[in-house]
XYZ file of C-alpha atoms in Angstrom:
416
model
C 0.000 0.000 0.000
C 1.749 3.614 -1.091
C 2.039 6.170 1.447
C 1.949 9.831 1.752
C 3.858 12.471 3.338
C 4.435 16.230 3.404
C 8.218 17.102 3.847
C 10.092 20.468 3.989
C 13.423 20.347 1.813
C 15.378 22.567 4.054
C 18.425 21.672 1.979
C 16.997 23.142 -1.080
C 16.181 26.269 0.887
C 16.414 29.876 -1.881
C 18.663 33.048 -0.563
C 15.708 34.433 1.022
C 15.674 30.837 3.359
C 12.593 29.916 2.203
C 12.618 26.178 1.603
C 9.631 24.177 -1.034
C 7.438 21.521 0.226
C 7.422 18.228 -1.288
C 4.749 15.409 -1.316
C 7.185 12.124 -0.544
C 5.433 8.985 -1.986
C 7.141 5.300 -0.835
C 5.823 2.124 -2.729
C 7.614 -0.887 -1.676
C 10.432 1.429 0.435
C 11.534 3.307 -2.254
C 10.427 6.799 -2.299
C 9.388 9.363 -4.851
C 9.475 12.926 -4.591
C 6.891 15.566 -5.838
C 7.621 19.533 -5.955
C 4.466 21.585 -5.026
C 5.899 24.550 -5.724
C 4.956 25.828 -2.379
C 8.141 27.796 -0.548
C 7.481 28.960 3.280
C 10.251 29.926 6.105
C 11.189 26.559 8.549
C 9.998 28.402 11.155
C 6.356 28.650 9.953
C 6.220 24.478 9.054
C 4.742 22.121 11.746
C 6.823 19.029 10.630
C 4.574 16.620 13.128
C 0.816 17.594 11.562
C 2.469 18.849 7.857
C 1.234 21.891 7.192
C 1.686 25.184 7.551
C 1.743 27.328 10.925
C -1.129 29.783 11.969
C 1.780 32.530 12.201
C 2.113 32.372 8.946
C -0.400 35.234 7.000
C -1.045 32.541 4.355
C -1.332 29.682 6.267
C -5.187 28.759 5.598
C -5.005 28.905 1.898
C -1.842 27.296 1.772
C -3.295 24.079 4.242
C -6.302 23.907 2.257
C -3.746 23.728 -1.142
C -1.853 21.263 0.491
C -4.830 18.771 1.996
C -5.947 18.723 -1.684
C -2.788 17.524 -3.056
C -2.201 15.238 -0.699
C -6.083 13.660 -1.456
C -5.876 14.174 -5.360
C -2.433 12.073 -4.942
C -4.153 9.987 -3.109
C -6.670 8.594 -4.606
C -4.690 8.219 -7.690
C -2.127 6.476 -6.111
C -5.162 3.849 -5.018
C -6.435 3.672 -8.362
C -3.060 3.246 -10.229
C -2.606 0.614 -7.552
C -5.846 -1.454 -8.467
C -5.323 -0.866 -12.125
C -1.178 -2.372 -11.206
C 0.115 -3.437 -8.370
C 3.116 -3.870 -9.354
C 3.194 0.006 -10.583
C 6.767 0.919 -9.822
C 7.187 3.843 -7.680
C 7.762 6.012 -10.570
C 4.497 5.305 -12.102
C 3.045 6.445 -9.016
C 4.942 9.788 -9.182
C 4.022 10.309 -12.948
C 0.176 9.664 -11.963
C 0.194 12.017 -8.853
C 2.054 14.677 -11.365
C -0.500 14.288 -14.324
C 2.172 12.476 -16.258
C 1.621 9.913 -18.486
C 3.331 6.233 -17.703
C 6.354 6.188 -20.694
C 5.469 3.789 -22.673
C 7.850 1.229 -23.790
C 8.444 2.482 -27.279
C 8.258 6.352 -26.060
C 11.539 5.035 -23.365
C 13.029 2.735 -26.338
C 13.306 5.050 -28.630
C 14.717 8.015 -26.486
C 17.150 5.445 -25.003
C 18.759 4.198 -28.582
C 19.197 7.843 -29.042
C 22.218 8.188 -27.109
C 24.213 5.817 -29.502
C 23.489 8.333 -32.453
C 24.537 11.059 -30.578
C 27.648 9.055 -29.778
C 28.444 8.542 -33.430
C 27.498 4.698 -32.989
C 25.297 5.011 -35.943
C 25.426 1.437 -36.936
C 24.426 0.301 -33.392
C 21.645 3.252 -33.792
C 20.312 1.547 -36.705
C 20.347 -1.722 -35.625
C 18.492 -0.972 -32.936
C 16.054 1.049 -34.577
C 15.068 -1.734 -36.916
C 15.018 -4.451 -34.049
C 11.989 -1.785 -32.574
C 10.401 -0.851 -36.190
C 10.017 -4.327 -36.576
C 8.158 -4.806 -33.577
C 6.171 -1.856 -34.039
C 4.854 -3.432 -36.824
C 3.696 -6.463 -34.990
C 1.689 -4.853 -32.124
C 0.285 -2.774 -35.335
C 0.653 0.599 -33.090
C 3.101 3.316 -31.541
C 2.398 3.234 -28.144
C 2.567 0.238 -26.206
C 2.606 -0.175 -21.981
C 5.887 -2.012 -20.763
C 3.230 -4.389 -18.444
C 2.195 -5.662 -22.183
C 5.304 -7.178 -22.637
C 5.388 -10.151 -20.644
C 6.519 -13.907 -21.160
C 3.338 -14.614 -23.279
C 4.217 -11.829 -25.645
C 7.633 -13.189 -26.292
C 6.781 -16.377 -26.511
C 3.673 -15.173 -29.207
C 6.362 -12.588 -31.126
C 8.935 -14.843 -31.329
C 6.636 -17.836 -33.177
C 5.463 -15.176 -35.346
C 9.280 -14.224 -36.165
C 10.157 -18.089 -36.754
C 6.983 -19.105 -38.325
C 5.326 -15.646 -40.100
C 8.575 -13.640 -40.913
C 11.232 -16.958 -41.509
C 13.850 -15.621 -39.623
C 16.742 -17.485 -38.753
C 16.814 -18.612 -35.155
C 20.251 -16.511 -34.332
C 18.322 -13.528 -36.086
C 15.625 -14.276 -32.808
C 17.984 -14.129 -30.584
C 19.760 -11.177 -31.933
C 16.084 -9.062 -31.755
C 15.533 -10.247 -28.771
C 18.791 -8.998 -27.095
C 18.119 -5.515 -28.289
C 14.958 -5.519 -26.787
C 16.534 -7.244 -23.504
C 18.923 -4.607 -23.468
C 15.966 -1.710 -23.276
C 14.319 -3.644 -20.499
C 17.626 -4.016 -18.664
C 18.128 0.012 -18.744
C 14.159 0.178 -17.836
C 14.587 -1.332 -14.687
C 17.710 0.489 -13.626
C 15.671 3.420 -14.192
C 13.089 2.144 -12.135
C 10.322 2.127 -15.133
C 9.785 -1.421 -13.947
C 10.155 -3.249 -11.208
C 13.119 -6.249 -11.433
C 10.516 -9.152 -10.615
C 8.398 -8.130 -13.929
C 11.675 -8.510 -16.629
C 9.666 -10.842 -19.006
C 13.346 -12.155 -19.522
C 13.583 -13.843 -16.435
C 12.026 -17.253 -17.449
C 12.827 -16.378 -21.178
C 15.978 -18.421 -22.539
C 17.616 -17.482 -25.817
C 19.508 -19.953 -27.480
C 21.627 -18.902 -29.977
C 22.819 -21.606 -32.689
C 26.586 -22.231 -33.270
C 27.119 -20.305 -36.833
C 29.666 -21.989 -39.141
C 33.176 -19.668 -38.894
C 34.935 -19.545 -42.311
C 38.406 -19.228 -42.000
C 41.683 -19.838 -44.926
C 44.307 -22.025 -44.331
C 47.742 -21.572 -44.929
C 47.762 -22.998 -48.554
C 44.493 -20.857 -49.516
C 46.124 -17.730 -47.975
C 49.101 -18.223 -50.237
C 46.860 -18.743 -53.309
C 45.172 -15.195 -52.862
C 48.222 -13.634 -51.898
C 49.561 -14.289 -55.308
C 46.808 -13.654 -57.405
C 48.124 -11.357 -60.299
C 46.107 -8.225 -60.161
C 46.337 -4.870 -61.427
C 48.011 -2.306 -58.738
C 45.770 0.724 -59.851
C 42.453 -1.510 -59.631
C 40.527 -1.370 -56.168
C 40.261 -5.252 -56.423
C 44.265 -5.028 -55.766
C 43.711 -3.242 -52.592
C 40.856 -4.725 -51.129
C 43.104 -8.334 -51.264
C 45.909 -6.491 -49.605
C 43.864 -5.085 -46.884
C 42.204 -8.805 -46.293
C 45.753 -10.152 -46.577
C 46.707 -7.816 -44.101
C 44.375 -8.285 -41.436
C 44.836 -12.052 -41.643
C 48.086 -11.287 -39.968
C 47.765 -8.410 -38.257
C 45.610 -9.335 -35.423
C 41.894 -9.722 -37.712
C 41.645 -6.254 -37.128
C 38.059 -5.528 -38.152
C 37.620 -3.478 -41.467
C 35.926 -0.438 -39.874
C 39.077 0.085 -38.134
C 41.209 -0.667 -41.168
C 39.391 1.729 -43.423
C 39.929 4.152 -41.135
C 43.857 3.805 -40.286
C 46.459 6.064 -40.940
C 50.070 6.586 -40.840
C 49.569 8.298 -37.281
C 48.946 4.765 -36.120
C 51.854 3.266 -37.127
C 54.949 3.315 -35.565
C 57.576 1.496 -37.615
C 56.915 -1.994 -36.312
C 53.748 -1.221 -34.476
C 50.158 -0.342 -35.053
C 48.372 1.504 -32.537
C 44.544 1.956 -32.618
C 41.098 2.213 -30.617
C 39.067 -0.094 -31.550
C 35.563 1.760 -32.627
C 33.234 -1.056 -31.756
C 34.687 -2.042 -28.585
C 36.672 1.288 -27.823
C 39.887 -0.785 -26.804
C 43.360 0.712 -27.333
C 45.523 -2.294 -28.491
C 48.919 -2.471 -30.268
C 49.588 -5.118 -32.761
C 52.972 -5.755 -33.563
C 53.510 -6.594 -37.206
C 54.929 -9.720 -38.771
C 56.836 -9.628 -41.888
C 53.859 -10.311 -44.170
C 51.743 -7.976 -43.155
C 54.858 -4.942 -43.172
C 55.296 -5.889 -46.686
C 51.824 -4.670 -47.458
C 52.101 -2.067 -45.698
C 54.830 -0.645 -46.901
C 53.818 -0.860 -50.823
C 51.846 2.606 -49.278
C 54.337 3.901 -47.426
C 56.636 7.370 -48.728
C 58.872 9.666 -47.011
C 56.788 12.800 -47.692
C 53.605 11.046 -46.423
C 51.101 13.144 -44.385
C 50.587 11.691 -40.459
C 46.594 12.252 -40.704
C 46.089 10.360 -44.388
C 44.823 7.222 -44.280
C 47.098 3.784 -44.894
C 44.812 2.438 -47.447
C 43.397 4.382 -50.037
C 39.458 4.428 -49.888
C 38.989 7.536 -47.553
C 39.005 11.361 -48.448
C 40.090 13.713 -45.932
C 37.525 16.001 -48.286
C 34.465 13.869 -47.417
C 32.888 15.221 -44.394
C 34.024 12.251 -42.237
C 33.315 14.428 -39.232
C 29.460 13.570 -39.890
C 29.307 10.112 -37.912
C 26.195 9.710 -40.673
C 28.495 10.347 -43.614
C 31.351 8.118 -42.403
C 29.469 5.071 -41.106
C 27.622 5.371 -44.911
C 31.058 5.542 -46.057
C 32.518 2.587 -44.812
C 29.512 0.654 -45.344
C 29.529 1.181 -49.075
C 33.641 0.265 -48.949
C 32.432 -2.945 -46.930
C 29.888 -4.153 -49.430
C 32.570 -3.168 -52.346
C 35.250 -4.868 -50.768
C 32.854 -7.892 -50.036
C 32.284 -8.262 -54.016
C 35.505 -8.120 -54.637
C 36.724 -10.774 -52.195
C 33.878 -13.378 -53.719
C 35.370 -12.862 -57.191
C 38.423 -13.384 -55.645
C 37.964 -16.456 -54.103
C 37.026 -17.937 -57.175
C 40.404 -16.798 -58.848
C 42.352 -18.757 -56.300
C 40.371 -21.364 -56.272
C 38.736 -21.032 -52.690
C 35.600 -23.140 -52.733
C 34.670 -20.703 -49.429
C 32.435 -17.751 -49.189
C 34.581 -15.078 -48.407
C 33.707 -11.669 -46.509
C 36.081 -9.748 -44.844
C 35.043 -11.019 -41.308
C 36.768 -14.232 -42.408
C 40.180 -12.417 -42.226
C 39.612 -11.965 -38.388
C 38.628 -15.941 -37.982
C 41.311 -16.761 -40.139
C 43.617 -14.968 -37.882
C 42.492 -16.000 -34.742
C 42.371 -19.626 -35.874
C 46.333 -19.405 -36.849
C 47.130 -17.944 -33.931
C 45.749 -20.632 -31.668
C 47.493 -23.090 -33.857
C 50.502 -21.238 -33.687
C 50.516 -21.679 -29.983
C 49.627 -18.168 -28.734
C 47.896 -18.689 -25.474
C 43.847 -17.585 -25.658
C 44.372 -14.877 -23.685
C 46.802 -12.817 -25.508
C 44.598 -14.025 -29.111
C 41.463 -12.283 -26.833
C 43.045 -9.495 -25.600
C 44.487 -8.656 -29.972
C 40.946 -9.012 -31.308
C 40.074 -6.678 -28.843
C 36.981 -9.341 -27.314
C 35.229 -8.003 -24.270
C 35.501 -11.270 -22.718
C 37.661 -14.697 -23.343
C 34.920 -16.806 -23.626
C 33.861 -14.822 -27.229
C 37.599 -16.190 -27.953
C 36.875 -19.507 -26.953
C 34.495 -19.989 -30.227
C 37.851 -20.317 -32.497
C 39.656 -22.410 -29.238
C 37.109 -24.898 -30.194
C 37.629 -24.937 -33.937
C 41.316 -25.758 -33.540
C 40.680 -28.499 -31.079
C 38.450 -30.203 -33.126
C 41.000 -30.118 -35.819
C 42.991 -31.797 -33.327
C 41.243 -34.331 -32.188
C 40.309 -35.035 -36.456
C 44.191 -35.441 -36.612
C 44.562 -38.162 -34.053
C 42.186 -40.296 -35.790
C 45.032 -41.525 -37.577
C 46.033 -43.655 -34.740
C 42.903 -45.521 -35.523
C 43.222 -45.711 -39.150
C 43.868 -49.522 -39.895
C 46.769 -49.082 -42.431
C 46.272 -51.302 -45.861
C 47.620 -54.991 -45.893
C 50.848 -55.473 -47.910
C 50.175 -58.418 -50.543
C 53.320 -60.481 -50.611
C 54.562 -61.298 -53.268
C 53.974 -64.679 -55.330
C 57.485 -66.758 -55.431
C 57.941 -68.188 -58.784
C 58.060 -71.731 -59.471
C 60.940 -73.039 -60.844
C 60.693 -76.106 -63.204
């Protein structure tokens, strides 16, 4: 059951010492607190019966203001409380202010804001389609955070398997997004922990196949003949590159410049993750780079040639549809590719950070320093490619139980 009280914020008192009155509401022990724009001296407030003193010349008109505050919050603290018990405290302090609950879309929506205004326009987007897409299902704009429960998920995500096709990791991956909003909800007190429709919701995400080269296949686009001037020339470098330079992702490669590299060294922050790492380079991958590298060189251009410093890369909007576009280009040009070397694989450039991290591992570099390179939030992300090398290894020793092939002997001639 909520409670009321009247409270003078002595604290908050103005130069002239006059301190406001505020309207404290507690649901469940955690208290809200409502301004009522009312401002008198500490010596005129009776603390014990809340309200104001006779001294004061105001005093009637201000008690009467105040008992109807306290009854209009009230009695819509009792009927939000019939309508939801499980209200959260700030749903009681919206009702008693005339504010309308946020719904979840109206809180959603506001909250994926802050990664556009970071520059994390990809993260923006994704987001933004992962609630679009829902929209669409509950066929309207507003929709009350007590709507999504287990029974909703459960309905939304046959309706994404069954109605819409999608791929069970592409579930999972909505799902998150929309995990991530509740998450932030509750921290914000929106909604109370026990009503996370998450909480007896599991997401399984399916295994995806990681395509990585091997050494021969490596080799075999490495020496592909091709045109210096063409962009089909550079995109195989930069994939070459990053398959020994750490798999550094191709946002960040795009986006590298001679500032970042030290001789020996390259030093960047990572823009998905924000890590600073330092990737020492090995012989193969200094070759590449240095087919870009000359003495008169400006610090801020960029190591491979795809950026302008004339396109307004300041714009996070213009360079995140920049390197998109280079992405997809480079993309094309890596599936042609393939099929020049004969790679029966479909290449992307995310391969070149499996194909690292898979070389590594077999190379004996312990997880930990592979993890810390790729720049993975946590080892267990790392893990994933741990897994593909042992089960290479354990293929391997199956030769100990291949039964090797019976030697005929030979026939011994008859003599006559």
């Amino acid at each position: 059951m909520p409670t009321t009280k009247l409270i003078l914020f002595e604290h908050k008192a103005k130069k002239n010492k006059e301190a406001p009155i505020y309207l404290r509401l507690i649901k469940d022990r955690k208290p809200k607190y409502v301004s009522l724009k009312l401002y008198v001296l500490p010596k005129y407030w009776d603390a014990e019966g809340e309200k104001v003193k006779p001294g004061h010349p105001n005093s009637v008109r201000m008690n009467a203001y105040l008992v109807e505050r306290t009854n209009d919050a009230m009695k819509s603290l009792l009927d939000i409380e019939i309508d939801d018990p499980n209200a959260p405290a700030i749903a009681l302090k919206q009702s008693v202010m005339g504010v309308a609950p946020v719904d979840f879309f109206t809180y959603a929506f506001r909250f994926i804001k802050q990664y556009e205004s970071k520059g994390k326009i990809g993260t923006y987007r994704r987001f933004k389609a992962v609630l679009t897409k829902l929209q669409t299902y509950t066929g309207s704009k507003e929709f009350n955070f007590n709507q999504l429960n287990l029974k909703f998920l459960q309905e939304y995500e046959n309706h994404m398997r069954g109605i819409l096709k999608n791929q069970p990791n592409t579930i999972v991956s909505n799902f998150k997004a929309i995990r991530r909003i509740i998450n932030e909800a509750i921290k914000e007190n929106y909604i109370l922990p026990k009503r996370n429709p998450f909480a007896n919701y599991k997401l399984f995400w399916e295994p995806s196949e990681r395509v990585f080269l091997t050494e021969e296949e490596i080799e075999a686009l490495a020496n592909l003949k091709l045109n210096p001037s063409s962009m089909k020339y550079h995109h195989r470098n930069m994939y070459i590159f990053a398959c020994h330079a750490g798999g550094i992702r191709i946002s960040d490669l795009i986006q590298l410049k001679w500032e970042n590299f030290t001789g020996d060294h390259i030093l960047l922050s990572t823009k998905k993750t924000g890590s600073v790492i330092s990737v020492k380079l090995p012989k193969k991958a200094l070759e590449i780079i240095q087919q870009y590298y000359s003495e008169d060189v400006p610090k801020d251009d960029f190591i491979f040639p795809f950026l302008d410093k004339t396109d307004k890369l300041k714009d996070p909007k213009i360079l995140h549809a920049r390197i998109s576009s280079i992405t997809t280009y480079t993309n094309t040009d890596l599936r042609d590719l393939a099929k020049d070397a004969k790679i029966d694989k479909h290449l992307h450039f995310h391969t070149s950070r499996h194909t690292w991290a898979t070389r590594a591992l077999r190379k004996g570099m312990r997880i930990e320093y592979v993890s810390k390179l790729m720049g993975h939030n946590s080892i267990r992300t790392t893990q994933v490619y741990a897994k593909i090398v042992n089960a290479d290894l354990d293929k391997a020793m199956e030769v100990f139980d291949e039964v090797p092939p019976v030697k005929k002997k030979a026939k011994k001639s008859s003599k006559k």
